[in-house]
mmCIF file of C-alpha atoms and ligand atoms in Angstrom:
data_model
loop_
_atom_site.group_PDB
_atom_site.id
_atom_site.type_symbol
_atom_site.label_atom_id
_atom_site.label_comp_id
_atom_site.label_asym_id
_atom_site.label_seq_id
_atom_site.Cartn_x
_atom_site.Cartn_y
_atom_site.Cartn_z
ATOM 1 C CA UNK A 1 -21.385 -21.172 -2.191
ATOM 2 C CA UNK A 2 -21.514 -18.522 -4.879
ATOM 3 C CA UNK A 3 -22.572 -18.116 -8.475
ATOM 4 C CA UNK A 4 -20.066 -19.241 -11.079
ATOM 5 C CA UNK A 5 -20.113 -15.855 -12.854
ATOM 6 C CA UNK A 6 -19.383 -14.041 -9.579
ATOM 7 C CA UNK A 7 -16.560 -16.440 -8.752
ATOM 8 C CA UNK A 8 -14.872 -15.783 -12.110
ATOM 9 C CA UNK A 9 -15.435 -12.034 -11.957
ATOM 10 C CA UNK A 10 -14.133 -11.854 -8.363
ATOM 11 C CA UNK A 11 -11.015 -13.680 -9.500
ATOM 12 C CA UNK A 12 -10.448 -10.967 -12.098
ATOM 13 C CA UNK A 13 -11.329 -12.970 -15.201
ATOM 14 C CA UNK A 14 -13.470 -10.182 -16.644
ATOM 15 C CA UNK A 15 -16.577 -8.161 -15.940
ATOM 16 C CA UNK A 16 -19.725 -9.981 -14.914
ATOM 17 C CA UNK A 17 -21.031 -9.602 -18.491
ATOM 18 C CA UNK A 18 -17.800 -10.906 -20.026
ATOM 19 C CA UNK A 19 -17.587 -13.974 -17.829
ATOM 20 C CA UNK A 20 -21.255 -14.780 -18.490
ATOM 21 C CA UNK A 21 -20.381 -14.920 -22.197
ATOM 22 C CA UNK A 22 -17.458 -17.276 -21.541
ATOM 23 C CA UNK A 23 -19.734 -19.535 -19.495
ATOM 24 C CA UNK A 24 -22.507 -19.572 -22.122
ATOM 25 C CA UNK A 25 -19.942 -20.395 -24.810
ATOM 26 C CA UNK A 26 -18.983 -23.528 -22.829
ATOM 27 C CA UNK A 27 -15.470 -22.311 -21.994
ATOM 28 C CA UNK A 28 -15.835 -23.100 -18.287
ATOM 29 C CA UNK A 29 -15.703 -26.505 -16.620
ATOM 30 C CA UNK A 30 -16.438 -27.344 -13.003
ATOM 31 C CA UNK A 31 -14.903 -30.586 -11.725
ATOM 32 C CA UNK A 32 -14.408 -31.724 -15.311
ATOM 33 C CA UNK A 33 -17.905 -30.952 -16.595
ATOM 34 C CA UNK A 34 -18.727 -28.006 -18.870
ATOM 35 C CA UNK A 35 -21.199 -25.690 -17.142
ATOM 36 C CA UNK A 36 -23.124 -23.225 -19.299
ATOM 37 C CA UNK A 37 -25.279 -21.465 -16.739
ATOM 38 C CA UNK A 38 -23.802 -18.412 -14.982
ATOM 39 C CA UNK A 39 -25.929 -18.948 -11.867
ATOM 40 C CA UNK A 40 -24.506 -22.441 -11.244
ATOM 41 C CA UNK A 41 -23.361 -22.581 -7.594
ATOM 42 C CA UNK A 42 -19.707 -23.270 -6.875
ATOM 43 C CA UNK A 43 -17.498 -23.201 -3.788
ATOM 44 C CA UNK A 44 -13.788 -23.052 -3.039
ATOM 45 C CA UNK A 45 -12.213 -26.464 -3.486
ATOM 46 C CA UNK A 46 -13.994 -27.258 -6.752
ATOM 47 C CA UNK A 47 -11.753 -27.448 -9.800
ATOM 48 C CA UNK A 48 -12.790 -24.596 -12.062
ATOM 49 C CA UNK A 49 -11.137 -24.178 -15.450
ATOM 50 C CA UNK A 50 -11.551 -21.283 -17.879
ATOM 51 C CA UNK A 51 -10.425 -22.221 -21.359
ATOM 52 C CA UNK A 52 -8.486 -25.098 -19.808
ATOM 53 C CA UNK A 53 -6.644 -22.933 -17.254
ATOM 54 C CA UNK A 54 -7.348 -23.346 -13.517
ATOM 55 C CA UNK A 55 -8.951 -20.409 -11.737
ATOM 56 C CA UNK A 56 -7.838 -20.752 -8.128
ATOM 57 C CA UNK A 57 -9.848 -19.067 -5.424
ATOM 58 C CA UNK A 58 -8.310 -16.474 -3.164
ATOM 59 C CA UNK A 59 -10.562 -14.880 -0.573
ATOM 60 C CA UNK A 60 -7.944 -12.414 0.523
ATOM 61 C CA UNK A 61 -4.672 -11.364 -0.999
ATOM 62 C CA UNK A 62 -1.798 -9.491 0.618
ATOM 63 C CA UNK A 63 1.177 -8.083 -1.289
ATOM 64 C CA UNK A 64 4.181 -6.053 -0.289
ATOM 65 C CA UNK A 65 5.028 -3.618 -3.090
ATOM 66 C CA UNK A 66 8.226 -1.613 -3.373
ATOM 67 C CA UNK A 67 6.486 1.409 -4.817
ATOM 68 C CA UNK A 68 8.741 3.199 -7.265
ATOM 69 C CA UNK A 69 8.635 6.954 -7.848
ATOM 70 C CA UNK A 70 6.338 8.001 -10.687
ATOM 71 C CA UNK A 71 3.299 5.812 -9.982
ATOM 72 C CA UNK A 72 0.192 6.928 -8.137
ATOM 73 C CA UNK A 73 -1.339 5.258 -5.066
ATOM 74 C CA UNK A 74 -4.752 4.676 -6.621
ATOM 75 C CA UNK A 75 -6.662 1.698 -7.955
ATOM 76 C CA UNK A 76 -7.187 3.231 -11.387
ATOM 77 C CA UNK A 77 -6.253 6.369 -13.238
ATOM 78 C CA UNK A 78 -6.875 7.424 -16.825
ATOM 79 C CA UNK A 79 -3.427 8.900 -17.395
ATOM 80 C CA UNK A 80 -1.030 7.645 -14.760
ATOM 81 C CA UNK A 81 0.326 4.201 -13.914
ATOM 82 C CA UNK A 82 -1.168 3.071 -10.613
ATOM 83 C CA UNK A 83 0.281 0.825 -7.937
ATOM 84 C CA UNK A 84 -2.394 -1.751 -8.868
ATOM 85 C CA UNK A 85 -1.107 -1.840 -12.469
ATOM 86 C CA UNK A 86 2.174 -3.156 -11.031
ATOM 87 C CA UNK A 87 0.566 -6.224 -9.375
ATOM 88 C CA UNK A 88 0.420 -8.286 -12.529
ATOM 89 C CA UNK A 89 -0.592 -11.726 -11.243
ATOM 90 C CA UNK A 90 -3.257 -10.625 -8.793
ATOM 91 C CA UNK A 91 -6.234 -12.936 -8.556
ATOM 92 C CA UNK A 92 -8.793 -10.567 -7.132
ATOM 93 C CA UNK A 93 -10.012 -7.395 -8.749
ATOM 94 C CA UNK A 94 -10.948 -5.651 -5.492
ATOM 95 C CA UNK A 95 -7.390 -4.949 -4.281
ATOM 96 C CA UNK A 96 -6.404 -1.502 -3.052
ATOM 97 C CA UNK A 97 -3.368 0.160 -1.473
ATOM 98 C CA UNK A 98 -3.404 0.563 2.313
ATOM 99 C CA UNK A 99 -2.952 4.311 2.559
ATOM 100 C CA UNK A 100 -1.124 6.483 0.103
ATOM 101 C CA UNK A 101 2.395 7.425 -0.763
ATOM 102 C CA UNK A 102 2.946 10.547 -2.870
ATOM 103 C CA UNK A 103 3.735 10.025 -6.543
ATOM 104 C CA UNK A 104 7.404 10.864 -5.933
ATOM 105 C CA UNK A 105 7.690 8.796 -2.712
ATOM 106 C CA UNK A 106 9.120 5.289 -2.843
ATOM 107 C CA UNK A 107 8.983 2.316 -0.567
ATOM 108 C CA UNK A 108 6.750 -0.058 1.301
ATOM 109 C CA UNK A 109 3.108 -0.160 0.287
ATOM 110 C CA UNK A 110 0.744 -2.892 1.351
ATOM 111 C CA UNK A 111 -1.800 -3.997 -1.270
ATOM 112 C CA UNK A 112 -4.766 -6.089 -0.188
ATOM 113 C CA UNK A 113 -8.534 -6.489 -0.338
ATOM 114 C CA UNK A 114 -8.768 -6.978 3.439
ATOM 115 C CA UNK A 115 -10.746 -3.878 4.363
ATOM 116 C CA UNK A 116 -10.827 -4.635 8.052
ATOM 117 C CA UNK A 117 -7.052 -4.933 8.289
ATOM 118 C CA UNK A 118 -6.560 -1.739 6.255
ATOM 119 C CA UNK A 119 -8.938 0.131 8.498
ATOM 120 C CA UNK A 120 -7.081 -0.993 11.608
ATOM 121 C CA UNK A 121 -3.664 -0.098 10.188
ATOM 122 C CA UNK A 122 -4.815 3.356 9.109
ATOM 123 C CA UNK A 123 -6.921 4.222 12.142
ATOM 124 C CA UNK A 124 -5.452 7.325 13.808
ATOM 125 C CA UNK A 125 -6.364 5.803 17.177
ATOM 126 C CA UNK A 126 -4.077 2.816 16.737
ATOM 127 C CA UNK A 127 -0.840 4.764 16.274
ATOM 128 C CA UNK A 128 0.841 2.312 13.914
ATOM 129 C CA UNK A 129 4.504 3.317 13.441
ATOM 130 C CA UNK A 130 5.599 4.348 9.960
ATOM 131 C CA UNK A 131 9.320 4.742 9.398
ATOM 132 C CA UNK A 132 10.667 6.907 6.569
ATOM 133 C CA UNK A 133 14.146 7.478 5.253
ATOM 134 C CA UNK A 134 14.512 11.012 3.896
ATOM 135 C CA UNK A 135 17.120 13.168 2.242
ATOM 136 C CA UNK A 136 16.493 16.768 3.206
ATOM 137 C CA UNK A 137 17.697 20.025 1.706
ATOM 138 C CA UNK A 138 19.135 21.753 4.772
ATOM 139 C CA UNK A 139 20.875 21.077 8.016
ATOM 140 C CA UNK A 140 18.787 18.937 10.346
ATOM 141 C CA UNK A 141 19.913 19.578 13.928
ATOM 142 C CA UNK A 142 19.202 18.560 17.505
ATOM 143 C CA UNK A 143 16.724 21.466 17.556
ATOM 144 C CA UNK A 144 14.767 19.870 14.676
ATOM 145 C CA UNK A 145 14.820 16.590 16.581
ATOM 146 C CA UNK A 146 13.426 18.283 19.676
ATOM 147 C CA UNK A 147 10.760 20.134 17.673
ATOM 148 C CA UNK A 148 9.537 16.875 16.082
ATOM 149 C CA UNK A 149 9.496 15.210 19.485
ATOM 150 C CA UNK A 150 7.295 17.980 20.843
ATOM 151 C CA UNK A 151 5.104 18.156 17.745
ATOM 152 C CA UNK A 152 5.136 20.821 15.022
ATOM 153 C CA UNK A 153 2.426 22.877 13.351
ATOM 154 C CA UNK A 154 1.875 21.637 9.788
ATOM 155 C CA UNK A 155 -1.265 23.712 9.385
ATOM 156 C CA UNK A 156 -1.436 27.477 9.194
ATOM 157 C CA UNK A 157 -1.416 30.123 11.904
ATOM 158 C CA UNK A 158 -5.179 30.528 11.569
ATOM 159 C CA UNK A 159 -5.833 26.800 11.435
ATOM 160 C CA UNK A 160 -3.031 25.050 13.281
ATOM 161 C CA UNK A 161 -2.545 21.302 12.889
ATOM 162 C CA UNK A 162 -0.135 19.823 15.402
ATOM 163 C CA UNK A 163 1.637 16.570 14.780
ATOM 164 C CA UNK A 164 2.018 13.887 17.415
ATOM 165 C CA UNK A 165 5.496 13.285 18.879
ATOM 166 C CA UNK A 166 7.768 11.845 16.198
ATOM 167 C CA UNK A 167 11.221 10.314 16.535
ATOM 168 C CA UNK A 168 13.939 11.755 14.303
ATOM 169 C CA UNK A 169 17.326 10.118 13.835
ATOM 170 C CA UNK A 170 20.059 12.046 12.056
ATOM 171 C CA UNK A 171 22.036 9.547 9.975
ATOM 172 C CA UNK A 172 24.488 11.995 8.453
ATOM 173 C CA UNK A 173 24.738 15.594 7.377
ATOM 174 C CA UNK A 174 27.161 17.260 5.042
ATOM 175 C CA UNK A 175 27.676 19.358 1.962
ATOM 176 C CA UNK A 176 26.398 17.921 -1.309
ATOM 177 C CA UNK A 177 26.830 19.950 -4.487
ATOM 178 C CA UNK A 178 27.757 23.005 -2.434
ATOM 179 C CA UNK A 179 24.727 22.961 -0.115
ATOM 180 C CA UNK A 180 23.872 21.308 3.206
ATOM 181 C CA UNK A 181 21.975 18.035 2.897
ATOM 182 C CA UNK A 182 20.800 15.737 5.709
ATOM 183 C CA UNK A 183 20.032 12.028 5.651
ATOM 184 C CA UNK A 184 17.516 11.135 8.331
ATOM 185 C CA UNK A 185 15.124 8.478 9.555
ATOM 186 C CA UNK A 186 11.758 9.635 10.879
ATOM 187 C CA UNK A 187 9.165 7.572 12.738
ATOM 188 C CA UNK A 188 5.619 8.931 12.752
ATOM 189 C CA UNK A 189 2.500 7.392 14.255
ATOM 190 C CA UNK A 190 -0.104 9.094 12.102
ATOM 191 C CA UNK A 191 -0.506 9.652 8.382
ATOM 192 C CA UNK A 192 -1.654 13.145 7.567
ATOM 193 C CA UNK A 193 -1.575 14.290 3.948
ATOM 194 C CA UNK A 194 2.066 14.950 2.892
ATOM 195 C CA UNK A 195 2.951 14.688 6.554
ATOM 196 C CA UNK A 196 6.714 14.169 6.356
ATOM 197 C CA UNK A 197 7.219 16.882 3.745
ATOM 198 C CA UNK A 198 5.068 19.304 5.724
ATOM 199 C CA UNK A 199 6.937 18.563 8.952
ATOM 200 C CA UNK A 200 10.260 19.489 7.384
ATOM 201 C CA UNK A 201 8.700 22.454 5.603
ATOM 202 C CA UNK A 202 7.509 23.729 8.998
ATOM 203 C CA UNK A 203 11.223 23.935 9.866
ATOM 204 C CA UNK A 204 12.130 25.685 6.607
ATOM 205 C CA UNK A 205 13.484 22.573 4.830
ATOM 206 C CA UNK A 206 12.432 20.659 1.725
ATOM 207 C CA UNK A 207 12.416 16.873 1.397
ATOM 208 C CA UNK A 208 14.456 15.869 -1.657
ATOM 209 C CA UNK A 209 13.851 12.107 -1.474
ATOM 210 C CA UNK A 210 11.440 10.056 0.608
ATOM 211 C CA UNK A 211 11.158 6.316 1.096
ATOM 212 C CA UNK A 212 8.957 4.358 3.502
ATOM 213 C CA UNK A 213 10.880 1.521 5.109
ATOM 214 C CA UNK A 214 8.487 0.186 7.739
ATOM 215 C CA UNK A 215 4.766 0.072 8.436
ATOM 216 C CA UNK A 216 3.855 -1.406 11.820
ATOM 217 C CA UNK A 217 5.410 -4.864 12.053
ATOM 218 C CA UNK A 218 6.241 -4.972 8.342
ATOM 219 C CA UNK A 219 9.625 -3.898 6.932
ATOM 220 C CA UNK A 220 10.331 -3.413 3.235
ATOM 221 C CA UNK A 221 12.000 -6.516 1.861
ATOM 222 C CA UNK A 222 15.325 -5.152 0.619
ATOM 223 C CA UNK A 223 15.651 -7.978 -1.911
ATOM 224 C CA UNK A 224 12.827 -6.323 -3.855
ATOM 225 C CA UNK A 225 13.749 -3.816 -6.553
ATOM 226 C CA UNK A 226 11.652 -0.653 -6.985
ATOM 227 C CA UNK A 227 8.468 -1.701 -8.820
ATOM 228 C CA UNK A 228 8.694 -5.321 -7.638
ATOM 229 C CA UNK A 229 6.356 -7.033 -5.201
ATOM 230 C CA UNK A 230 5.772 -10.327 -3.441
ATOM 231 C CA UNK A 231 2.911 -11.939 -1.511
ATOM 232 C CA UNK A 232 3.140 -11.563 2.246
ATOM 233 C CA UNK A 233 4.048 -14.692 4.182
ATOM 234 C CA UNK A 234 1.550 -16.256 6.592
ATOM 235 C CA UNK A 235 3.761 -15.054 9.431
ATOM 236 C CA UNK A 236 3.699 -11.441 8.168
ATOM 237 C CA UNK A 237 -0.095 -11.520 7.775
ATOM 238 C CA UNK A 238 -0.425 -12.859 11.294
ATOM 239 C CA UNK A 239 1.786 -10.108 12.711
ATOM 240 C CA UNK A 240 -0.209 -7.428 10.856
ATOM 241 C CA UNK A 241 -3.471 -8.767 12.227
ATOM 242 C CA UNK A 242 -2.084 -8.687 15.756
ATOM 243 C CA UNK A 243 -1.440 -4.939 15.476
HETATM 244 N N1 URA B 301 4.721 11.873 3.995
HETATM 245 C C1 URA B 301 4.802 12.558 2.847
HETATM 246 O O1 URA B 301 5.031 13.752 2.834
HETATM 247 N N2 URA B 301 4.658 11.870 1.701
HETATM 248 C C2 URA B 301 4.421 10.541 1.643
HETATM 249 O O2 URA B 301 4.301 9.987 0.566
HETATM 250 C C3 URA B 301 4.322 9.849 2.869
HETATM 251 C C4 URA B 301 4.472 10.548 4.033
#
């Protein structure tokens, strides 16, 4: 049971003050009866209409977003478009991205309000695999592969920061526009700030393009276009929770 104003605000229908006004104006009905007091107690299963439109209850929401380049992994930002701005038909207002991708990184980003799940997926102790496809300025070799497997220093000489063993697959290398470029797939089990870019930088190479393809048991749905999203299936949610 919860207050009607909280129910509507939780479902993203406005601030607590705004929804109180709607209720007092008689715009809200519960099971067919207009209710004008914000503290009226409701529970999931009741039919709640705001201005004639149903307000369905969702305790937890889970979306897979194909994050495009150019948007920031934040819940709000004064200047930039955020990943939350892209989830247009969200019900809840307390959604957040699970971890961050850089503004110029694309790919799989999980959006939810399930704090416990997010915590588990991001916990450094759990070693959840993250798989990235990258295009790198330079020639990635067997030596790079070996270095990543052993762990590289992405800190400084004074304050070293060693990465955990990471698996590097060289997809193809060649000359592009007169310079060597490598296409690779990298699996890391941690998520340090700018980790992939810093790993290649530690080997004297710059990442030109970065896309996350997999996070734990979840792979980016290739039928999604950059900027598009879809709710996770029950099966996907189950697999994530088993991580
Ligand atoms: N590593 C990076 O360098 N950037 C990302 O966005 C994700 C992983």
